[in-house]
Amino acid sequence: MNIPARLKMIPLFAGLGDDDLAALQALAKVRECPRGELLFSDGEEAAGFFVVLDGKVKVFKLSSEGKERILHIVHPGGTFAEAAIFGSGLYPACAETLAPSKLLFLPKEGFLGLLAGNSRIAINMIAGLSRFLRQFAQQIEELTFKDVPSRLARYLLGLARGRRTTVELPISKSQLASNLGTVSETLSRTLRKLSEDDLIRVSGKCVEILDVERLEELAERCKEA
């Protein structure tokens, strides 16, 4: 695998020269992880952060009762746990592989040393953290003001990105329910209702969007008082 070529395609490392990419490659460690490997736990001291080269990873929180709430699903090219190498230096959530995955691990001390002498990486890091803040703000807004049908509609439109009418769910329906802040039974009822209303057609993990305009209207709808 050509690690520098893969790093060039990752937003965090966009615009870096060959010398900087070589320095990153020397610092990074490739990890082959089976499905279901716990990468770190909430509150654990942060040793570094990760880049997903292949596979997928869920970042999640657990309630005191053990209920799981998925915060992010990270796909190839995505990074996670960058913020943990700053501040308190503790991981703020748990992370687990959802499939056999190839990850690039960047150790905290070495990366911070590289960051101190490279303004381009620092600027990219700030942009990446800002993007995560916007995503969290949107999640809070949706959980506060949107019901499950609206959240699901927005999720499906996000997968389609205005270019496709058929999308494939990248995670299981139980994981999607957790990601949307609901339970599997409610998600199943919502999918069935959207199908009955001819907004979508569901076949396994494939979802065909039948009426984009009505789905967009649903995505913008707020909870009824």
PDB file of C-alpha atoms in Angstrom:
ATOM      1  CA  MET A   1       0.000   0.000   0.000  1.00  0.00           C
ATOM      2  CA  ASN A   2       1.294   3.442  -0.986  1.00  0.00           C
ATOM      3  CA  ILE A   3       0.781   5.267   2.321  1.00  0.00           C
ATOM      4  CA  PRO A   4       1.865   8.769   1.117  1.00  0.00           C
ATOM      5  CA  ALA A   5      -0.563   8.540  -1.828  1.00  0.00           C
ATOM      6  CA  ARG A   6      -3.392   7.559   0.527  1.00  0.00           C
ATOM      7  CA  LEU A   7      -2.504  10.371   2.938  1.00  0.00           C
ATOM      8  CA  LYS A   8      -2.688  12.939   0.126  1.00  0.00           C
ATOM      9  CA  MET A   9      -6.388  12.122  -0.331  1.00  0.00           C
ATOM     10  CA  ILE A  10      -7.229  12.749   3.338  1.00  0.00           C
ATOM     11  CA  PRO A  11      -8.442  16.321   4.095  1.00  0.00           C
ATOM     12  CA  LEU A  12      -6.294  16.565   7.227  1.00  0.00           C
ATOM     13  CA  PHE A  13      -3.149  16.148   5.142  1.00  0.00           C
ATOM     14  CA  ALA A  14      -4.232  17.986   1.983  1.00  0.00           C
ATOM     15  CA  GLY A  15      -1.594  20.244   0.456  1.00  0.00           C
ATOM     16  CA  LEU A  16       1.390  18.615   2.173  1.00  0.00           C
ATOM     17  CA  GLY A  17       4.624  18.168   0.263  1.00  0.00           C
ATOM     18  CA  ASP A  18       6.463  14.888  -0.224  1.00  0.00           C
ATOM     19  CA  ASP A  19       8.848  15.551   2.688  1.00  0.00           C
ATOM     20  CA  ASP A  20       5.963  16.128   5.104  1.00  0.00           C
ATOM     21  CA  LEU A  21       4.147  13.039   3.868  1.00  0.00           C
ATOM     22  CA  ALA A  22       7.329  11.001   4.313  1.00  0.00           C
ATOM     23  CA  ALA A  23       7.640  12.332   7.874  1.00  0.00           C
ATOM     24  CA  LEU A  24       4.053  11.283   8.573  1.00  0.00           C
ATOM     25  CA  GLN A  25       4.671   7.834   7.134  1.00  0.00           C
ATOM     26  CA  ALA A  26       7.746   7.417   9.345  1.00  0.00           C
ATOM     27  CA  LEU A  27       5.684   8.405  12.373  1.00  0.00           C
ATOM     28  CA  ALA A  28       2.556   6.367  11.640  1.00  0.00           C
ATOM     29  CA  LYS A  29       1.912   2.738  12.423  1.00  0.00           C
ATOM     30  CA  VAL A  30      -0.381   0.543  10.328  1.00  0.00           C
ATOM     31  CA  ARG A  31      -2.780  -1.591  12.352  1.00  0.00           C
ATOM     32  CA  GLU A  32      -4.770  -4.523  10.978  1.00  0.00           C
ATOM     33  CA  CYS A  33      -7.880  -4.901  13.135  1.00  0.00           C
ATOM     34  CA  PRO A  34     -10.558  -7.598  13.067  1.00  0.00           C
ATOM     35  CA  ARG A  35     -14.241  -6.725  13.245  1.00  0.00           C
ATOM     36  CA  GLY A  36     -15.331  -5.860  16.771  1.00  0.00           C
ATOM     37  CA  GLU A  37     -11.951  -4.738  18.125  1.00  0.00           C
ATOM     38  CA  LEU A  38     -12.255  -2.064  20.820  1.00  0.00           C
ATOM     39  CA  LEU A  39      -9.686   0.591  19.917  1.00  0.00           C
ATOM     40  CA  PHE A  40     -10.112   2.714  23.021  1.00  0.00           C
ATOM     41  CA  SER A  41     -12.591   3.415  25.802  1.00  0.00           C
ATOM     42  CA  ASP A  42     -14.221   6.583  27.106  1.00  0.00           C
ATOM     43  CA  GLY A  43     -11.904   8.308  29.607  1.00  0.00           C
ATOM     44  CA  GLU A  44      -8.802   6.361  28.588  1.00  0.00           C
ATOM     45  CA  GLU A  45      -5.606   8.364  28.210  1.00  0.00           C
ATOM     46  CA  ALA A  46      -5.206   9.360  24.557  1.00  0.00           C
ATOM     47  CA  ALA A  47      -2.112   7.824  23.028  1.00  0.00           C
ATOM     48  CA  GLY A  48      -2.816   9.221  19.550  1.00  0.00           C
ATOM     49  CA  PHE A  49      -5.425   9.334  16.806  1.00  0.00           C
ATOM     50  CA  PHE A  50      -6.408   7.233  13.805  1.00  0.00           C
ATOM     51  CA  VAL A  51      -6.930   7.344  10.047  1.00  0.00           C
ATOM     52  CA  VAL A  52      -9.188   4.732   8.436  1.00  0.00           C
ATOM     53  CA  LEU A  53      -7.492   3.281   5.355  1.00  0.00           C
ATOM     54  CA  ASP A  54      -9.945   0.411   4.836  1.00  0.00           C
ATOM     55  CA  GLY A  55     -13.000  -0.804   6.730  1.00  0.00           C
ATOM     56  CA  LYS A  56     -15.151   1.280   9.075  1.00  0.00           C
ATOM     57  CA  VAL A  57     -15.187   2.295  12.718  1.00  0.00           C
ATOM     58  CA  LYS A  58     -17.958   3.427  15.046  1.00  0.00           C
ATOM     59  CA  VAL A  59     -17.334   6.104  17.664  1.00  0.00           C
ATOM     60  CA  PHE A  60     -19.879   5.812  20.461  1.00  0.00           C
ATOM     61  CA  LYS A  61     -20.857   6.610  24.024  1.00  0.00           C
ATOM     62  CA  LEU A  62     -22.337   4.269  26.616  1.00  0.00           C
ATOM     63  CA  SER A  63     -24.880   5.331  29.220  1.00  0.00           C
ATOM     64  CA  SER A  64     -24.602   4.189  32.835  1.00  0.00           C
ATOM     65  CA  GLU A  65     -27.152   1.475  31.925  1.00  0.00           C
ATOM     66  CA  GLY A  66     -24.991   0.299  29.040  1.00  0.00           C
ATOM     67  CA  LYS A  67     -27.147   1.795  26.271  1.00  0.00           C
ATOM     68  CA  GLU A  68     -25.104   2.645  23.201  1.00  0.00           C
ATOM     69  CA  ARG A  69     -25.354   5.912  21.257  1.00  0.00           C
ATOM     70  CA  ILE A  70     -23.336   6.029  18.041  1.00  0.00           C
ATOM     71  CA  LEU A  71     -21.799   9.454  17.438  1.00  0.00           C
ATOM     72  CA  HIS A  72     -19.994   8.819  14.149  1.00  0.00           C
ATOM     73  CA  ILE A  73     -19.361   6.093  11.610  1.00  0.00           C
ATOM     74  CA  VAL A  74     -15.897   6.662  10.148  1.00  0.00           C
ATOM     75  CA  HIS A  75     -15.227   5.368   6.625  1.00  0.00           C
ATOM     76  CA  PRO A  76     -11.995   5.114   4.591  1.00  0.00           C
ATOM     77  CA  GLY A  77     -10.263   8.481   4.373  1.00  0.00           C
ATOM     78  CA  GLY A  78     -11.797   9.622   7.650  1.00  0.00           C
ATOM     79  CA  THR A  79      -9.946  10.423  10.854  1.00  0.00           C
ATOM     80  CA  PHE A  80     -11.068  10.177  14.454  1.00  0.00           C
ATOM     81  CA  ALA A  81      -9.889  11.047  17.976  1.00  0.00           C
ATOM     82  CA  GLU A  82      -7.794  14.025  16.792  1.00  0.00           C
ATOM     83  CA  ALA A  83      -9.278  16.325  19.450  1.00  0.00           C
ATOM     84  CA  ALA A  84      -8.268  13.885  22.187  1.00  0.00           C
ATOM     85  CA  ILE A  85      -4.556  14.637  21.754  1.00  0.00           C
ATOM     86  CA  PHE A  86      -5.192  18.188  23.010  1.00  0.00           C
ATOM     87  CA  GLY A  87      -6.617  19.508  26.266  1.00  0.00           C
ATOM     88  CA  SER A  88      -7.169  16.849  28.933  1.00  0.00           C
ATOM     89  CA  GLY A  89      -5.653  14.197  26.697  1.00  0.00           C
ATOM     90  CA  LEU A  90      -8.460  11.706  27.352  1.00  0.00           C
ATOM     91  CA  TYR A  91     -10.579   9.927  24.778  1.00  0.00           C
ATOM     92  CA  PRO A  92     -14.123  11.373  25.095  1.00  0.00           C
ATOM     93  CA  ALA A  93     -15.847   8.266  23.709  1.00  0.00           C
ATOM     94  CA  CYS A  94     -15.267   4.648  22.705  1.00  0.00           C
ATOM     95  CA  ALA A  95     -14.265   3.366  19.262  1.00  0.00           C
ATOM     96  CA  GLU A  96     -14.755  -0.091  17.762  1.00  0.00           C
ATOM     97  CA  THR A  97     -14.261  -1.547  14.291  1.00  0.00           C
ATOM     98  CA  LEU A  98     -17.472  -2.479  12.458  1.00  0.00           C
ATOM     99  CA  ALA A  99     -15.602  -4.532   9.847  1.00  0.00           C
ATOM    100  CA  PRO A 100     -12.091  -5.880   9.360  1.00  0.00           C
ATOM    101  CA  SER A 101     -10.159  -2.626   9.089  1.00  0.00           C
ATOM    102  CA  LYS A 102      -6.763  -1.240   8.222  1.00  0.00           C
ATOM    103  CA  LEU A 103      -5.968   1.803  10.335  1.00  0.00           C
ATOM    104  CA  LEU A 104      -3.119   4.260  10.501  1.00  0.00           C
ATOM    105  CA  PHE A 105      -2.250   5.204  14.075  1.00  0.00           C
ATOM    106  CA  LEU A 106      -0.451   8.515  14.696  1.00  0.00           C
ATOM    107  CA  PRO A 107       1.071   8.700  18.204  1.00  0.00           C
ATOM    108  CA  LYS A 108       0.349  11.833  20.195  1.00  0.00           C
ATOM    109  CA  GLU A 109       3.839  13.035  21.101  1.00  0.00           C
ATOM    110  CA  GLY A 110       5.346  12.503  17.667  1.00  0.00           C
ATOM    111  CA  PHE A 111       2.440  14.145  15.883  1.00  0.00           C
ATOM    112  CA  LEU A 112       2.392  17.175  18.196  1.00  0.00           C
ATOM    113  CA  GLY A 113       6.101  17.624  17.486  1.00  0.00           C
ATOM    114  CA  LEU A 114       5.403  17.506  13.752  1.00  0.00           C
ATOM    115  CA  LEU A 115       2.462  19.872  14.175  1.00  0.00           C
ATOM    116  CA  ALA A 116       4.624  22.482  15.948  1.00  0.00           C
ATOM    117  CA  GLY A 117       6.836  22.863  12.900  1.00  0.00           C
ATOM    118  CA  ASN A 118       4.263  22.612  10.115  1.00  0.00           C
ATOM    119  CA  SER A 119       1.673  25.363   9.694  1.00  0.00           C
ATOM    120  CA  ARG A 120      -0.128  23.543   6.873  1.00  0.00           C
ATOM    121  CA  ILE A 121      -0.955  20.553   9.089  1.00  0.00           C
ATOM    122  CA  ALA A 122      -1.985  22.948  11.882  1.00  0.00           C
ATOM    123  CA  ILE A 123      -4.372  24.817   9.566  1.00  0.00           C
ATOM    124  CA  ASN A 124      -5.835  21.547   8.277  1.00  0.00           C
ATOM    125  CA  MET A 125      -6.255  20.333  11.853  1.00  0.00           C
ATOM    126  CA  ILE A 126      -8.175  23.486  12.823  1.00  0.00           C
ATOM    127  CA  ALA A 127     -10.415  23.100   9.766  1.00  0.00           C
ATOM    128  CA  GLY A 128     -11.075  19.459  10.606  1.00  0.00           C
ATOM    129  CA  LEU A 129     -11.947  20.163  14.231  1.00  0.00           C
ATOM    130  CA  SER A 130     -14.239  22.999  13.123  1.00  0.00           C
ATOM    131  CA  ARG A 131     -16.018  20.579  10.812  1.00  0.00           C
ATOM    132  CA  PHE A 132     -16.572  18.158  13.709  1.00  0.00           C
ATOM    133  CA  LEU A 133     -17.983  20.971  15.844  1.00  0.00           C
ATOM    134  CA  ARG A 134     -20.491  21.809  13.102  1.00  0.00           C
ATOM    135  CA  GLN A 135     -21.480  18.135  12.873  1.00  0.00           C
ATOM    136  CA  PHE A 136     -22.029  17.918  16.626  1.00  0.00           C
ATOM    137  CA  ALA A 137     -24.051  21.137  16.587  1.00  0.00           C
ATOM    138  CA  GLN A 138     -26.232  19.690  13.826  1.00  0.00           C
ATOM    139  CA  GLN A 139     -26.690  16.443  15.780  1.00  0.00           C
ATOM    140  CA  ILE A 140     -27.812  18.375  18.863  1.00  0.00           C
ATOM    141  CA  GLU A 141     -30.184  20.481  16.763  1.00  0.00           C
ATOM    142  CA  GLU A 142     -31.726  17.407  15.148  1.00  0.00           C
ATOM    143  CA  LEU A 143     -32.157  15.551  18.448  1.00  0.00           C
ATOM    144  CA  THR A 144     -33.746  18.649  19.972  1.00  0.00           C
ATOM    145  CA  PHE A 145     -35.976  19.877  17.160  1.00  0.00           C
ATOM    146  CA  LYS A 146     -36.464  16.963  14.725  1.00  0.00           C
ATOM    147  CA  ASP A 147     -38.454  13.762  15.090  1.00  0.00           C
ATOM    148  CA  VAL A 148     -37.222  10.358  13.898  1.00  0.00           C
ATOM    149  CA  PRO A 149     -38.831  10.561  10.399  1.00  0.00           C
ATOM    150  CA  SER A 150     -37.130  13.934   9.815  1.00  0.00           C
ATOM    151  CA  ARG A 151     -33.762  12.630  11.011  1.00  0.00           C
ATOM    152  CA  LEU A 152     -34.065   9.543   8.827  1.00  0.00           C
ATOM    153  CA  ALA A 153     -35.055  11.633   5.788  1.00  0.00           C
ATOM    154  CA  ARG A 154     -32.007  13.875   6.256  1.00  0.00           C
ATOM    155  CA  TYR A 155     -29.761  10.827   6.649  1.00  0.00           C
ATOM    156  CA  LEU A 156     -31.024   9.226   3.422  1.00  0.00           C
ATOM    157  CA  LEU A 157     -30.671  12.480   1.495  1.00  0.00           C
ATOM    158  CA  GLY A 158     -27.134  12.790   2.835  1.00  0.00           C
ATOM    159  CA  LEU A 159     -26.300   9.338   1.458  1.00  0.00           C
ATOM    160  CA  ALA A 160     -27.816  10.237  -1.923  1.00  0.00           C
ATOM    161  CA  ARG A 161     -26.087  13.653  -2.033  1.00  0.00           C
ATOM    162  CA  GLY A 162     -28.514  14.787  -4.714  1.00  0.00           C
ATOM    163  CA  ARG A 163     -26.982  12.440  -7.283  1.00  0.00           C
ATOM    164  CA  ARG A 164     -28.566   9.062  -6.658  1.00  0.00           C
ATOM    165  CA  THR A 165     -32.064   7.732  -6.189  1.00  0.00           C
ATOM    166  CA  THR A 166     -30.965   4.388  -4.727  1.00  0.00           C
ATOM    167  CA  VAL A 167     -28.628   4.212  -1.748  1.00  0.00           C
ATOM    168  CA  GLU A 168     -27.236   1.359   0.314  1.00  0.00           C
ATOM    169  CA  LEU A 169     -27.161   1.675   4.082  1.00  0.00           C
ATOM    170  CA  PRO A 170     -23.477   1.453   5.108  1.00  0.00           C
ATOM    171  CA  ILE A 171     -24.366   0.122   8.574  1.00  0.00           C
ATOM    172  CA  SER A 172     -26.916  -2.264  10.046  1.00  0.00           C
ATOM    173  CA  LYS A 173     -30.386  -0.988  10.882  1.00  0.00           C
ATOM    174  CA  SER A 174     -29.730  -1.377  14.610  1.00  0.00           C
ATOM    175  CA  GLN A 175     -26.580   0.731  14.250  1.00  0.00           C
ATOM    176  CA  LEU A 176     -28.490   3.281  12.176  1.00  0.00           C
ATOM    177  CA  ALA A 177     -31.138   3.486  14.899  1.00  0.00           C
ATOM    178  CA  SER A 178     -28.430   4.243  17.454  1.00  0.00           C
ATOM    179  CA  ASN A 179     -26.875   6.818  15.139  1.00  0.00           C
ATOM    180  CA  LEU A 180     -30.258   8.567  14.804  1.00  0.00           C
ATOM    181  CA  GLY A 181     -30.869   8.528  18.556  1.00  0.00           C
ATOM    182  CA  THR A 182     -33.714   6.018  18.523  1.00  0.00           C
ATOM    183  CA  VAL A 183     -34.352   2.269  18.856  1.00  0.00           C
ATOM    184  CA  SER A 184     -34.649  -0.437  16.212  1.00  0.00           C
ATOM    185  CA  GLU A 185     -38.409  -0.848  16.602  1.00  0.00           C
ATOM    186  CA  THR A 186     -39.040   2.865  16.015  1.00  0.00           C
ATOM    187  CA  LEU A 187     -36.720   2.906  13.001  1.00  0.00           C
ATOM    188  CA  SER A 188     -38.508  -0.110  11.493  1.00  0.00           C
ATOM    189  CA  ARG A 189     -41.894   1.582  11.951  1.00  0.00           C
ATOM    190  CA  THR A 190     -40.561   4.769  10.375  1.00  0.00           C
ATOM    191  CA  LEU A 191     -39.151   2.950   7.358  1.00  0.00           C
ATOM    192  CA  ARG A 192     -42.463   1.144   6.925  1.00  0.00           C
ATOM    193  CA  LYS A 193     -44.439   4.406   7.174  1.00  0.00           C
ATOM    194  CA  LEU A 194     -42.212   6.162   4.601  1.00  0.00           C
ATOM    195  CA  SER A 195     -42.649   3.160   2.309  1.00  0.00           C
ATOM    196  CA  GLU A 196     -46.444   3.208   2.749  1.00  0.00           C
ATOM    197  CA  ASP A 197     -46.433   6.928   1.918  1.00  0.00           C
ATOM    198  CA  ASP A 198     -44.475   6.189  -1.299  1.00  0.00           C
ATOM    199  CA  LEU A 199     -41.470   8.285  -0.288  1.00  0.00           C
ATOM    200  CA  ILE A 200     -39.062   5.338  -0.373  1.00  0.00           C
ATOM    201  CA  ARG A 201     -38.886   1.642  -1.240  1.00  0.00           C
ATOM    202  CA  VAL A 202     -36.796  -0.624   1.011  1.00  0.00           C
ATOM    203  CA  SER A 203     -35.169  -3.900   0.007  1.00  0.00           C
ATOM    204  CA  GLY A 204     -32.746  -5.181   2.620  1.00  0.00           C
ATOM    205  CA  LYS A 205     -30.043  -2.528   2.957  1.00  0.00           C
ATOM    206  CA  CYS A 206     -31.012  -0.832  -0.318  1.00  0.00           C
ATOM    207  CA  VAL A 207     -33.323   2.174  -0.146  1.00  0.00           C
ATOM    208  CA  GLU A 208     -34.808   3.691  -3.296  1.00  0.00           C
ATOM    209  CA  ILE A 209     -35.882   7.326  -2.955  1.00  0.00           C
ATOM    210  CA  LEU A 210     -39.184   7.664  -4.817  1.00  0.00           C
ATOM    211  CA  ASP A 211     -40.057  11.294  -4.025  1.00  0.00           C
ATOM    212  CA  VAL A 212     -37.068  13.561  -3.384  1.00  0.00           C
ATOM    213  CA  GLU A 213     -39.123  16.737  -2.886  1.00  0.00           C
ATOM    214  CA  ARG A 214     -41.378  15.258  -0.214  1.00  0.00           C
ATOM    215  CA  LEU A 215     -38.388  13.653   1.500  1.00  0.00           C
ATOM    216  CA  GLU A 216     -36.657  17.061   1.580  1.00  0.00           C
ATOM    217  CA  GLU A 217     -39.789  18.638   3.074  1.00  0.00           C
ATOM    218  CA  LEU A 218     -39.853  15.923   5.732  1.00  0.00           C
ATOM    219  CA  ALA A 219     -36.146  16.462   6.510  1.00  0.00           C
ATOM    220  CA  GLU A 220     -36.835  20.147   7.251  1.00  0.00           C
ATOM    221  CA  ARG A 221     -39.893  19.533   9.401  1.00  0.00           C
ATOM    222  CA  CYS A 222     -39.585  20.268  13.114  1.00  0.00           C
ATOM    223  CA  LYS A 223     -41.211  18.363  15.947  1.00  0.00           C
ATOM    224  CA  GLU A 224     -44.789  19.283  16.705  1.00  0.00           C
ATOM    225  CA  ALA A 225     -45.190  21.103  20.015  1.00  0.00           C
TER     226      ALA A 225
END
